[in-house]
Amino acid sequence: MAGSIPVSATASPAARPHVGPWQEAWRRFRKHRLAVASAVVLATLILAVLFGPLLWPVPIDEIDFTARLQGPSWEHPLGTDDLGQDLLARILYGGRISLSVGFTAMLVAVTLGVFIGSTAGMAGGKLDAALMWVTDLFLSLPQLPLLLLVIYLFRDSLKGIFGVEMGVFILIVIVIGGLRWMPVARLVRAQFLSLREKEFVEAARALGASKSRQVVRHILPNALGPVIVAATIDVAAAIIAESTLSFLGLGFPPDIPTWGRLLFDAKDFLDYAPHWALFPGAAIFLTVLAINFIGDGLRDTFDPRKVM
Amino acid sequence: MLVYLGKRLVYTIPIVIGVSIVCFMLVHIAPGDPLVSVLPPDASEQLKIQMMAAYGFDRPYYEQFFKWCLRAIQGDLGTSIATGRSVTGEVLNAVRNTLLLAVVATFIGFFFGLLFGFVAGYFRNSAIDKIASILSVIGVSVPHYWLGMVLVIVFAAQLNWLPPTGAGPGGSSEWRPDWAHIRHLILPAVTMSVIPMGIVARTIRALVADILSQDFVPALRAKGLSELGIFGHVVKNAAPTALAVMGLQLGYLLGGSILIETVFSWPGTGFLLNAAIFQRDLPLLQGTILVLALFFVMLNLIVDVVQTAIDPRIQRS
């Protein structure tokens, strides 16, 4: 039963200390040195954007025309932009939004994917076919143009309801999540199709467990491993997607300097102020790289069959 | 084979219809007036009604949809509201530029992706494998438009070797196969090639490793086949999947080229789409998205068919 974590602890031999499934997972994950290092890097980045603004209390919108487009210095460690605003402060602040978009959009995508995948996998028949048709349809749409279109069309109305920052945040999270659930749905459906025929589910069924209990208590926990891996990759993809939207001028407004937005503003100054484009991009790169390495480690952790 | 082909074609039809409906609807559920960008703000009510009638926006949706489909089948995607030119012409021109970029990028990306993937898969767990694996993760993690900006900073702004933007000298959008135009192609194509490179390398590595661990490999070795002969068998077994990935990636590049095109001001579909979105040019928007989506569907179809043709195992399942 590769690709699964046993949920109920099995009786361990008396001689050996008891090792729970999560402890076993942690033991395997630890072996993946690059993944552990990446986890440290990611944790540092998260701590930096959470507490960095406290340690570097420079306002993100302090305009200083005497310090325009300056390279890194002691006063401005990452330089300044065309209005003389401090880039370190802006990157730290923007990172909060970029990272929270990444995690929230992942939650949307995974929730949607698990729901659709498990419905299709449990129901079978016509509903399954219909849901998989919808999944294929979504997969055959060109993602990025669609993303742009939807954001463009609905930005103004949502801004009116939730205010600028919250409206854009909700829209971006829903749209990114809403266009990324398909791989999770397929994955979950495939897991369900094989798991629901397994003996332990049959046993639960025979004991009179309701359909929802079979799913929640028996099938879903065993399908979790690959979902966690997919979720990790989704966080990275969502961060990239947000930066992409902001880079095209369709994400957050200029007073909310997400990493993509900083790159959007920097792109016309590549010859005078290369540092302006280099640092925010490096922040995205480092974050996504760390998350992808962690994803690799998790894949080895949850699917030992694939360890090569 | 013919039965499979027929089935696959029948399966494509609802997807094509679905894609057209989505394209059509998205534009119409948009809040606001589709003509807002062409009419002066002080236009009279009568002029508005006239224009609505001229573009057919006053008809019921289903009627607009069928008319739109009927004309689309005949190759007429309407008239651009912003420029007044035929959408079909603009889209085809842009598609040509994007295809050029995407195909060159796919070839570069595939060459290196296959190279890294095969080497890493063959020498599993060696230093080369680890470096290739790390490189491929880097390849999928780097934001590609940022990589483009870094390349511009290095090769255009600092070293001054290559032009930073445009598809040809003097901002021409007509492509010709001479050095002046190729110079413009290098940076965007290299940037774009990184997108498939990492994914191809990862897929091929896993695939080669999987093939090499199958029973037929020791059998071939036992019968005395040379390593080159075995390599041939590995290639044969890896080809269908590699081809599928290649088709899929080409599709992604067509859709995802918008970023690279923005960084390098490349006059392709992404550029067109961006312009259409910002000018609220509905016919152009619908047309571009429809053509892109149909390209994607066709590509999937072709990949599936070719895959079946070279790998008879797929048919049985």
XYZ file of C-alpha atoms in Angstrom:
625
model
C 0.000 0.000 0.000
C 2.458 2.564 -1.141
C 1.560 6.210 -0.986
C -0.373 5.976 2.232
C 0.053 6.552 5.914
C -1.516 3.977 8.176
C -3.819 5.905 10.437
C -4.539 3.482 13.209
C -1.386 2.599 15.073
C -0.514 -1.046 14.699
C 0.642 -3.026 17.668
C 4.423 -2.844 17.686
C 6.672 -5.639 18.836
C 7.493 -5.295 22.483
C 11.231 -5.026 21.919
C 11.115 -1.949 19.711
C 9.890 1.477 20.871
C 6.568 2.512 19.399
C 6.925 4.626 16.227
C 3.812 6.445 15.076
C 3.131 7.147 11.414
C 4.013 10.836 11.716
C 7.234 10.056 13.545
C 8.108 7.625 10.786
C 7.347 10.302 8.202
C 9.559 12.795 10.046
C 12.363 10.215 10.197
C 12.209 9.770 6.427
C 11.918 13.499 5.755
C 15.001 14.190 7.891
C 17.084 12.009 5.597
C 16.442 14.410 2.733
C 19.080 16.981 3.614
C 18.187 19.466 0.888
C 14.549 19.413 2.008
C 15.480 20.020 5.640
C 17.750 22.905 4.652
C 14.930 24.293 2.503
C 12.514 24.037 5.417
C 14.939 26.109 7.471
C 15.228 28.672 4.661
C 11.459 28.863 4.271
C 10.947 29.209 8.015
C 13.515 32.026 8.061
C 11.730 33.776 5.207
C 8.362 33.457 6.926
C 9.794 34.771 10.195
C 11.481 37.607 8.294
C 8.283 38.823 6.656
C 6.353 38.387 9.917
C 8.770 40.115 12.254
C 11.123 41.891 9.832
C 9.048 45.089 9.686
C 9.442 45.311 13.493
C 13.231 45.054 13.289
C 13.513 47.312 10.248
C 10.891 49.943 11.062
C 11.344 52.048 7.921
C 8.003 53.101 6.412
C 7.312 51.501 3.040
C 5.942 54.678 1.524
C 8.404 57.345 2.694
C 9.206 59.295 -0.465
C 12.669 60.810 -0.675
C 13.574 62.275 -4.051
C 17.181 62.921 -2.987
C 17.678 59.151 -2.753
C 16.129 58.011 -6.044
C 17.207 54.717 -7.682
C 20.155 54.238 -5.326
C 21.980 50.936 -5.174
C 22.458 49.060 -1.899
C 24.019 51.099 0.909
C 24.088 51.047 4.743
C 21.142 53.373 4.852
C 19.141 51.339 2.322
C 20.528 47.765 2.363
C 18.632 46.781 -0.796
C 18.608 50.214 -2.437
C 15.674 52.461 -3.320
C 13.111 52.785 -6.106
C 12.270 55.726 -8.366
C 10.529 57.560 -5.526
C 13.372 56.948 -3.084
C 11.340 54.408 -1.081
C 13.311 51.835 0.879
C 13.259 48.496 -0.945
C 14.081 46.281 2.052
C 11.023 47.551 3.902
C 8.857 47.127 0.791
C 10.096 43.587 0.128
C 9.478 42.542 3.741
C 5.986 44.003 3.704
C 5.155 42.657 0.255
C 6.365 39.210 1.245
C 3.577 38.941 3.803
C 0.994 39.340 1.088
C 2.794 37.173 -1.459
C 3.169 34.335 1.051
C -0.352 34.561 2.439
C -1.761 34.548 -1.096
C 0.286 31.422 -1.770
C -0.958 29.525 1.271
C -4.587 30.623 1.047
C -4.859 29.896 -2.674
C -3.398 26.444 -2.018
C -6.105 25.825 0.611
C -8.784 26.825 -1.902
C -7.331 24.588 -4.620
C -6.869 21.584 -2.319
C -10.305 21.895 -0.707
C -11.962 22.130 -4.097
C -9.831 19.344 -5.535
C -10.424 16.970 -2.631
C -14.150 17.674 -2.693
C -14.535 17.119 -6.428
C -12.101 14.204 -6.558
C -13.678 12.357 -3.652
C -17.206 12.973 -4.933
C -16.251 11.606 -8.337
C -14.358 8.679 -6.828
C -17.149 7.682 -4.469
C -20.102 8.301 -6.759
C -18.844 6.655 -9.927
C -21.128 6.365 -12.928
C -22.575 9.430 -14.566
C -21.612 11.922 -11.875
C -18.027 10.704 -12.039
C -17.990 11.033 -15.814
C -19.488 14.518 -15.664
C -17.038 15.714 -13.030
C -14.079 14.316 -14.943
C -15.352 16.013 -18.088
C -15.408 19.321 -16.229
C -11.886 18.612 -14.972
C -10.680 17.931 -18.507
C -12.401 21.051 -19.715
C -10.608 23.152 -17.113
C -7.326 21.493 -17.951
C -7.765 22.325 -21.621
C -8.278 26.027 -20.975
C -5.225 28.223 -21.335
C -4.653 29.141 -17.697
C -2.822 32.407 -17.743
C -4.994 34.263 -20.265
C -8.075 33.081 -18.438
C -6.650 34.187 -15.100
C -5.973 37.625 -16.522
C -9.405 37.866 -18.031
C -11.290 36.860 -14.885
C -9.258 39.170 -12.681
C -9.742 42.037 -15.066
C -13.472 41.541 -15.369
C -14.286 41.209 -11.688
C -11.694 43.371 -10.006
C -13.715 46.524 -9.825
C -16.918 44.992 -8.499
C -15.109 43.111 -5.699
C -13.083 46.172 -4.798
C -16.356 47.944 -4.239
C -17.615 45.264 -1.843
C -14.535 44.436 0.236
C -12.290 47.458 -0.167
C -9.165 47.577 -2.318
C -6.774 45.337 -0.420
C -9.245 42.707 0.763
C -11.178 42.677 -2.531
C -8.079 42.039 -4.616
C -6.848 39.457 -2.116
C -10.109 37.489 -2.176
C -10.354 37.659 -5.953
C -6.774 36.566 -6.551
C -6.955 33.725 -4.049
C -10.234 32.393 -5.429
C -9.171 32.654 -9.044
C -5.756 31.070 -8.553
C -7.256 28.319 -6.408
C -10.162 27.905 -8.799
C -7.828 27.240 -11.702
C -5.486 24.858 -9.905
C -7.713 22.205 -8.322
C -7.705 19.812 -11.282
C -4.515 17.833 -10.560
C -5.598 17.334 -6.935
C -9.053 16.217 -8.048
C -7.610 13.640 -10.437
C -5.160 12.433 -7.827
C -7.816 12.066 -5.137
C -10.226 10.359 -7.519
C -7.589 7.807 -8.547
C -6.772 7.127 -4.886
C -10.448 6.753 -4.039
C -11.076 4.335 -6.878
C -8.418 1.965 -5.583
C -8.912 2.554 -1.859
C -12.671 2.041 -1.800
C -12.186 -1.559 -2.961
C -9.600 -2.320 -0.277
C -10.423 -4.836 2.434
C -10.367 -2.410 5.338
C -12.933 -0.164 3.650
C -15.020 -3.169 2.788
C -14.832 -4.201 6.424
C -15.995 -0.760 7.506
C -18.791 -0.977 4.984
C -19.790 -4.406 6.265
C -19.882 -3.040 9.815
C -22.416 -0.515 8.637
C -20.273 2.605 8.427
C -22.064 5.367 6.554
C -20.638 6.661 3.301
C -19.388 9.855 4.891
C -17.726 7.902 7.706
C -16.030 5.605 5.196
C -14.682 8.649 3.396
C -13.646 10.784 6.330
C -12.371 8.069 8.658
C -10.951 5.439 6.311
C -10.351 6.543 2.736
C -9.340 10.187 2.986
C -6.564 9.740 5.585
C -4.987 7.094 3.354
C -5.153 9.341 0.315
C -3.524 12.193 2.201
C 0.151 11.639 1.345
C 0.047 12.539 -2.356
C -2.353 15.378 -1.571
C 0.146 16.908 0.839
C 2.842 16.746 -1.832
C 0.526 18.323 -4.401
C -0.451 20.995 -1.877
C 3.182 21.937 -1.333
C 3.736 22.355 -5.044
C 0.503 24.372 -5.217
C 1.797 26.917 -2.707
C 4.802 27.520 -4.941
C 2.644 27.731 -8.042
C 0.259 30.173 -6.360
C 3.098 32.451 -5.285
C 4.353 32.468 -8.864
C 0.817 33.077 -10.152
C 0.283 36.047 -7.853
C 3.609 37.583 -8.795
C 2.708 37.005 -12.444
C -0.588 38.840 -12.103
C 0.983 41.715 -10.246
C 3.778 41.791 -12.792
C 1.243 42.249 -15.563
C -0.341 45.096 -13.634
C -3.487 43.130 -12.809
C -2.711 42.165 -9.237
C -2.369 44.447 -6.251
C -2.247 48.258 -6.634
C 1.136 50.070 -6.381
C 0.723 51.012 -2.719
C 0.693 47.298 -1.823
C 4.187 46.268 -2.910
C 3.937 42.515 -3.388
C 7.019 40.942 -4.941
C 5.410 40.777 -8.363
C 4.261 44.369 -8.134
C 7.817 45.486 -7.295
C 9.043 43.702 -10.425
C 6.310 45.343 -12.480
C 7.460 48.763 -11.316
C 11.119 47.865 -11.805
C 10.878 46.575 -15.345
C 11.370 49.976 -17.005
C 14.523 50.705 -15.022
C 16.593 47.636 -15.838
C 19.523 49.687 -17.128
C 19.628 52.329 -14.339
C 18.574 50.360 -11.302
C 19.117 46.622 -11.813
C 19.033 46.038 -8.022
C 15.364 47.038 -7.996
C 14.448 44.059 -10.191
C 17.045 41.661 -8.804
C 16.069 41.567 -5.102
C 12.282 41.009 -5.254
C 12.763 38.414 -7.991
C 15.402 36.675 -5.899
C 12.933 36.618 -2.989
C 10.312 34.865 -5.146
C 12.912 32.504 -6.554
C 14.294 31.551 -3.138
C 10.831 30.967 -1.658
C 9.596 28.867 -4.553
C 12.853 26.931 -4.724
C 12.676 26.124 -1.006
C 9.041 25.019 -1.284
C 9.797 22.795 -4.275
C 12.699 21.115 -2.491
C 10.457 20.537 0.519
C 7.911 19.052 -1.877
C 10.583 16.686 -3.170
C 11.423 15.630 0.368
C 7.763 15.097 1.196
C 7.318 12.970 -1.909
C 10.065 10.670 -0.713
C 8.534 10.720 2.759
C 5.007 9.784 1.743
C 5.765 7.577 -1.216
C 8.732 5.425 -0.280
C 8.204 3.298 -3.380
C 9.368 6.203 -5.511
C 12.619 6.751 -3.600
C 15.375 6.045 -6.023
C -6.624 2.299 -34.457
C -9.488 3.812 -36.511
C -11.947 3.103 -33.728
C -9.688 4.803 -31.222
C -9.207 7.757 -33.544
C -12.965 8.105 -33.962
C -13.552 7.880 -30.208
C -10.891 10.455 -29.514
C -12.379 12.823 -32.087
C -15.882 12.422 -30.668
C -14.491 13.085 -27.204
C -12.904 16.309 -28.452
C -16.140 17.794 -29.783
C -17.818 18.518 -26.420
C -14.568 20.014 -25.165
C -14.396 22.326 -28.162
C -18.026 23.346 -27.631
C -17.410 23.859 -23.933
C -14.356 25.986 -24.634
C -16.286 28.171 -27.076
C -19.142 28.639 -24.634
C -16.755 29.592 -21.842
C -14.923 32.045 -24.118
C -18.168 33.592 -25.239
C -19.743 33.772 -21.810
C -16.793 35.154 -19.911
C -16.888 38.280 -21.961
C -20.611 38.723 -21.592
C -20.911 38.257 -17.855
C -18.467 41.126 -17.540
C -19.993 44.097 -15.814
C -20.075 47.264 -17.863
C -20.763 48.210 -21.415
C -18.755 46.420 -24.127
C -18.631 49.581 -26.228
C -17.260 51.792 -23.472
C -13.831 52.051 -25.091
C -14.947 53.216 -28.555
C -17.690 55.649 -27.733
C -16.929 59.136 -26.498
C -18.270 59.656 -22.978
C -20.775 62.233 -24.220
C -22.186 60.009 -26.990
C -25.881 60.401 -27.570
C -28.264 57.619 -26.602
C -29.182 57.144 -30.248
C -25.568 56.662 -31.335
C -25.133 54.101 -28.569
C -28.121 52.114 -29.753
C -26.867 52.330 -33.332
C -23.440 51.042 -32.392
C -24.907 48.258 -30.259
C -26.950 47.168 -33.263
C -23.967 47.444 -35.611
C -21.876 45.119 -33.434
C -24.879 42.905 -32.740
C -24.736 43.426 -28.958
C -28.470 44.117 -28.827
C -29.489 40.590 -29.817
C -30.216 37.847 -27.252
C -27.121 35.971 -26.023
C -27.897 32.621 -27.616
C -28.400 34.320 -30.968
C -25.106 36.216 -30.617
C -23.411 32.970 -29.678
C -24.681 31.023 -32.694
C -23.837 33.847 -35.061
C -20.400 34.138 -33.523
C -19.827 30.378 -33.862
C -21.102 30.312 -37.428
C -18.778 33.097 -38.469
C -15.884 31.643 -36.465
C -16.202 28.385 -38.411
C -15.923 30.404 -41.605
C -12.766 32.034 -40.271
C -14.319 35.380 -39.373
C -13.838 36.339 -35.742
C -15.341 39.793 -36.068
C -13.804 43.251 -36.094
C -11.558 44.647 -33.415
C -13.331 47.461 -31.594
C -10.148 49.371 -30.854
C -8.397 49.195 -34.234
C -11.277 48.416 -36.599
C -9.226 45.670 -38.250
C -10.230 42.057 -38.746
C -9.638 39.998 -35.602
C -8.689 36.931 -37.635
C -5.804 38.760 -39.307
C -4.478 40.215 -36.067
C -4.723 36.899 -34.231
C -3.073 34.910 -37.014
C -0.201 37.361 -37.217
C 0.300 37.186 -33.466
C -0.031 33.398 -33.426
C 2.732 33.158 -36.016
C 5.098 35.224 -33.888
C 4.246 33.309 -30.729
C 4.564 29.956 -32.488
C 8.005 30.909 -33.756
C 9.107 31.805 -30.253
C 7.443 28.778 -28.653
C 8.760 26.257 -31.178
C 12.347 27.531 -30.952
C 12.070 27.569 -27.154
C 10.620 24.045 -27.127
C 13.495 22.740 -29.203
C 16.157 24.369 -27.049
C 14.364 23.302 -23.889
C 13.882 19.755 -25.089
C 17.416 19.315 -26.267
C 18.860 20.206 -22.875
C 15.984 18.662 -20.917
C 16.438 15.319 -22.677
C 20.208 15.517 -22.273
C 20.023 16.218 -18.529
C 17.210 13.729 -18.040
C 18.926 10.862 -19.852
C 22.287 11.449 -18.186
C 20.689 11.716 -14.756
C 18.512 8.661 -15.306
C 21.405 6.592 -16.571
C 23.851 7.497 -13.834
C 21.393 7.453 -10.992
C 22.570 8.827 -7.642
C 25.890 9.889 -9.144
C 27.126 13.453 -8.735
C 25.944 14.257 -12.277
C 22.474 13.027 -11.394
C 22.301 15.154 -8.272
C 23.489 18.268 -10.096
C 21.063 17.658 -12.954
C 18.199 17.119 -10.507
C 18.986 20.301 -8.596
C 19.295 22.231 -11.861
C 15.909 20.984 -12.992
C 14.274 22.043 -9.721
C 15.882 25.448 -10.158
C 14.494 25.501 -13.695
C 10.909 24.981 -12.532
C 11.259 27.347 -9.563
C 12.649 30.466 -11.188
C 10.004 33.009 -12.207
C 10.596 33.047 -15.935
C 9.864 36.682 -16.534
C 12.344 37.548 -13.803
C 14.939 35.352 -15.509
C 14.195 37.330 -18.658
C 14.804 40.568 -16.780
C 18.069 39.250 -15.377
C 19.176 38.248 -18.882
C 18.245 41.719 -20.143
C 20.223 43.308 -17.305
C 23.271 41.180 -18.081
C 23.290 40.834 -21.869
C 21.518 44.012 -22.970
C 22.018 46.650 -20.279
C 25.481 45.712 -18.993
C 27.262 43.891 -21.834
C 25.251 45.472 -24.649
C 25.494 42.301 -26.776
C 21.844 41.723 -27.652
C 18.799 43.972 -28.094
C 16.547 44.078 -24.996
C 13.136 44.270 -26.690
C 11.186 43.881 -29.923
C 11.019 41.237 -32.643
C 13.186 43.005 -35.181
C 15.203 46.136 -35.866
C 13.165 49.336 -35.705
C 10.292 47.650 -33.921
C 9.164 45.667 -36.969
C 6.778 42.829 -36.225
C 7.337 40.980 -39.497
C 9.820 38.214 -38.932
C 12.566 37.426 -41.413
C 15.280 34.786 -41.086
C 18.274 37.133 -41.058
C 20.813 37.832 -38.325
C 19.231 41.142 -37.276
C 15.991 39.322 -36.499
C 17.642 36.263 -34.974
C 19.470 38.547 -32.541
C 16.080 39.666 -31.264
C 14.912 36.083 -30.920
C 17.803 34.821 -28.771
C 16.988 36.294 -25.346
C 13.231 35.592 -25.342
C 13.690 32.096 -26.751
C 16.377 31.180 -24.220
C 14.260 32.560 -21.381
C 11.238 30.629 -22.543
C 13.196 27.408 -23.065
C 13.844 27.169 -19.322
C 10.127 26.472 -18.762
C 10.045 23.038 -20.459
C 13.699 22.252 -19.671
C 13.268 21.538 -15.980
C 10.015 19.611 -16.377
C 11.363 17.530 -19.261
C 14.544 16.719 -17.373
C 12.588 15.563 -14.307
C 10.126 13.486 -16.308
C 12.767 11.838 -18.457
C 14.976 11.056 -15.487
C 12.183 9.243 -13.663
C 11.166 7.514 -16.869
C 14.653 6.306 -17.793
C 15.267 5.112 -14.254
C 11.969 3.228 -14.347
C 12.689 1.641 -17.741
C 16.192 0.592 -16.712
C 14.796 -1.199 -13.656
C 12.443 -3.322 -15.763
C 13.150 -6.990 -16.403
C 13.760 -6.720 -20.122
C 16.956 -4.719 -19.630
C 18.961 -7.494 -17.907
C 17.466 -9.866 -20.484
C 18.839 -7.746 -23.322
C 22.176 -7.540 -21.576
C 22.194 -11.296 -21.059
C 21.658 -11.954 -24.719
C 24.746 -9.813 -25.389
C 23.244 -6.631 -26.758
C 25.640 -3.680 -26.739
C 24.993 -0.733 -24.407
C 24.119 1.333 -27.473
C 21.481 -1.221 -28.434
C 20.027 -1.088 -24.940
C 20.009 2.681 -25.138
C 17.949 2.324 -28.302
C 15.395 0.248 -26.403
C 15.261 2.811 -23.605
C 14.660 5.605 -26.118
C 11.905 3.616 -27.773
C 10.181 3.073 -24.443
C 10.573 6.653 -23.327
C 9.468 8.234 -26.600
C 5.663 8.181 -26.123
C 5.803 9.891 -22.751
C 8.453 12.341 -23.907
C 6.269 13.210 -26.866
C 3.240 13.747 -24.658
C 5.199 16.058 -22.397
C 6.516 17.930 -25.416
C 3.029 18.533 -26.820
C 1.696 19.620 -23.455
C 4.620 21.947 -22.904
C 4.234 23.540 -26.318
C 0.632 24.197 -25.363
C 1.644 25.772 -22.060
C 4.204 27.918 -23.808
C 1.574 29.185 -26.229
C -0.664 30.145 -23.333
C 2.079 31.280 -20.995
C 4.068 33.305 -23.486
C 2.298 36.457 -22.334
C 4.903 37.096 -19.638
C 7.936 36.623 -21.825
C 6.252 38.711 -24.496
C 5.624 41.487 -21.980
C 9.230 41.520 -20.801
C 10.641 41.551 -24.337
C 7.795 43.436 -26.116
C 7.428 40.477 -28.468
C 4.422 41.030 -30.793
C 2.669 37.691 -30.176
C -0.620 36.447 -28.763
C 0.265 37.357 -25.203
C 0.990 40.904 -26.226
C -2.267 41.029 -28.184
C -4.213 39.603 -25.266
C -2.757 42.145 -22.904
C -3.684 44.959 -25.282
C -7.179 43.520 -25.753
C -7.724 43.272 -22.003
C -6.569 46.785 -21.264
C -8.513 48.322 -24.146
C -11.607 46.236 -23.343
C -11.621 45.008 -26.922
C -14.172 42.202 -26.615
C -14.088 40.678 -30.132
C -10.296 40.626 -30.084
C -10.311 39.086 -26.596
C -12.804 36.373 -27.529
C -10.984 35.602 -30.759
C -7.531 35.359 -29.203
C -8.638 33.158 -26.323
C -10.668 30.939 -28.628
C -7.765 30.433 -31.036
C -5.360 29.735 -28.155
C -7.746 27.261 -26.532
C -8.434 25.464 -29.809
C -4.701 25.229 -30.419
C -4.331 23.619 -27.022
C -7.126 21.119 -27.698
C -5.751 20.264 -31.153
C -2.291 19.795 -29.745
C -3.618 17.374 -27.126
C -5.452 15.494 -29.845
C -2.391 15.252 -32.088
C -0.218 14.121 -29.193
C -2.716 11.432 -28.234
C -3.003 10.145 -31.780
C 0.742 10.090 -32.424
C 1.273 8.436 -29.059
C -1.176 5.714 -29.957
C 0.433 5.275 -33.334
C 3.886 4.633 -31.863
C 2.806 2.828 -28.698
C 0.205 0.108 -29.319
C -0.098 -0.562 -25.567
C -2.156 2.588 -25.075
C -4.957 1.379 -27.329
C -5.743 -1.634 -25.215
C -6.305 0.285 -22.031
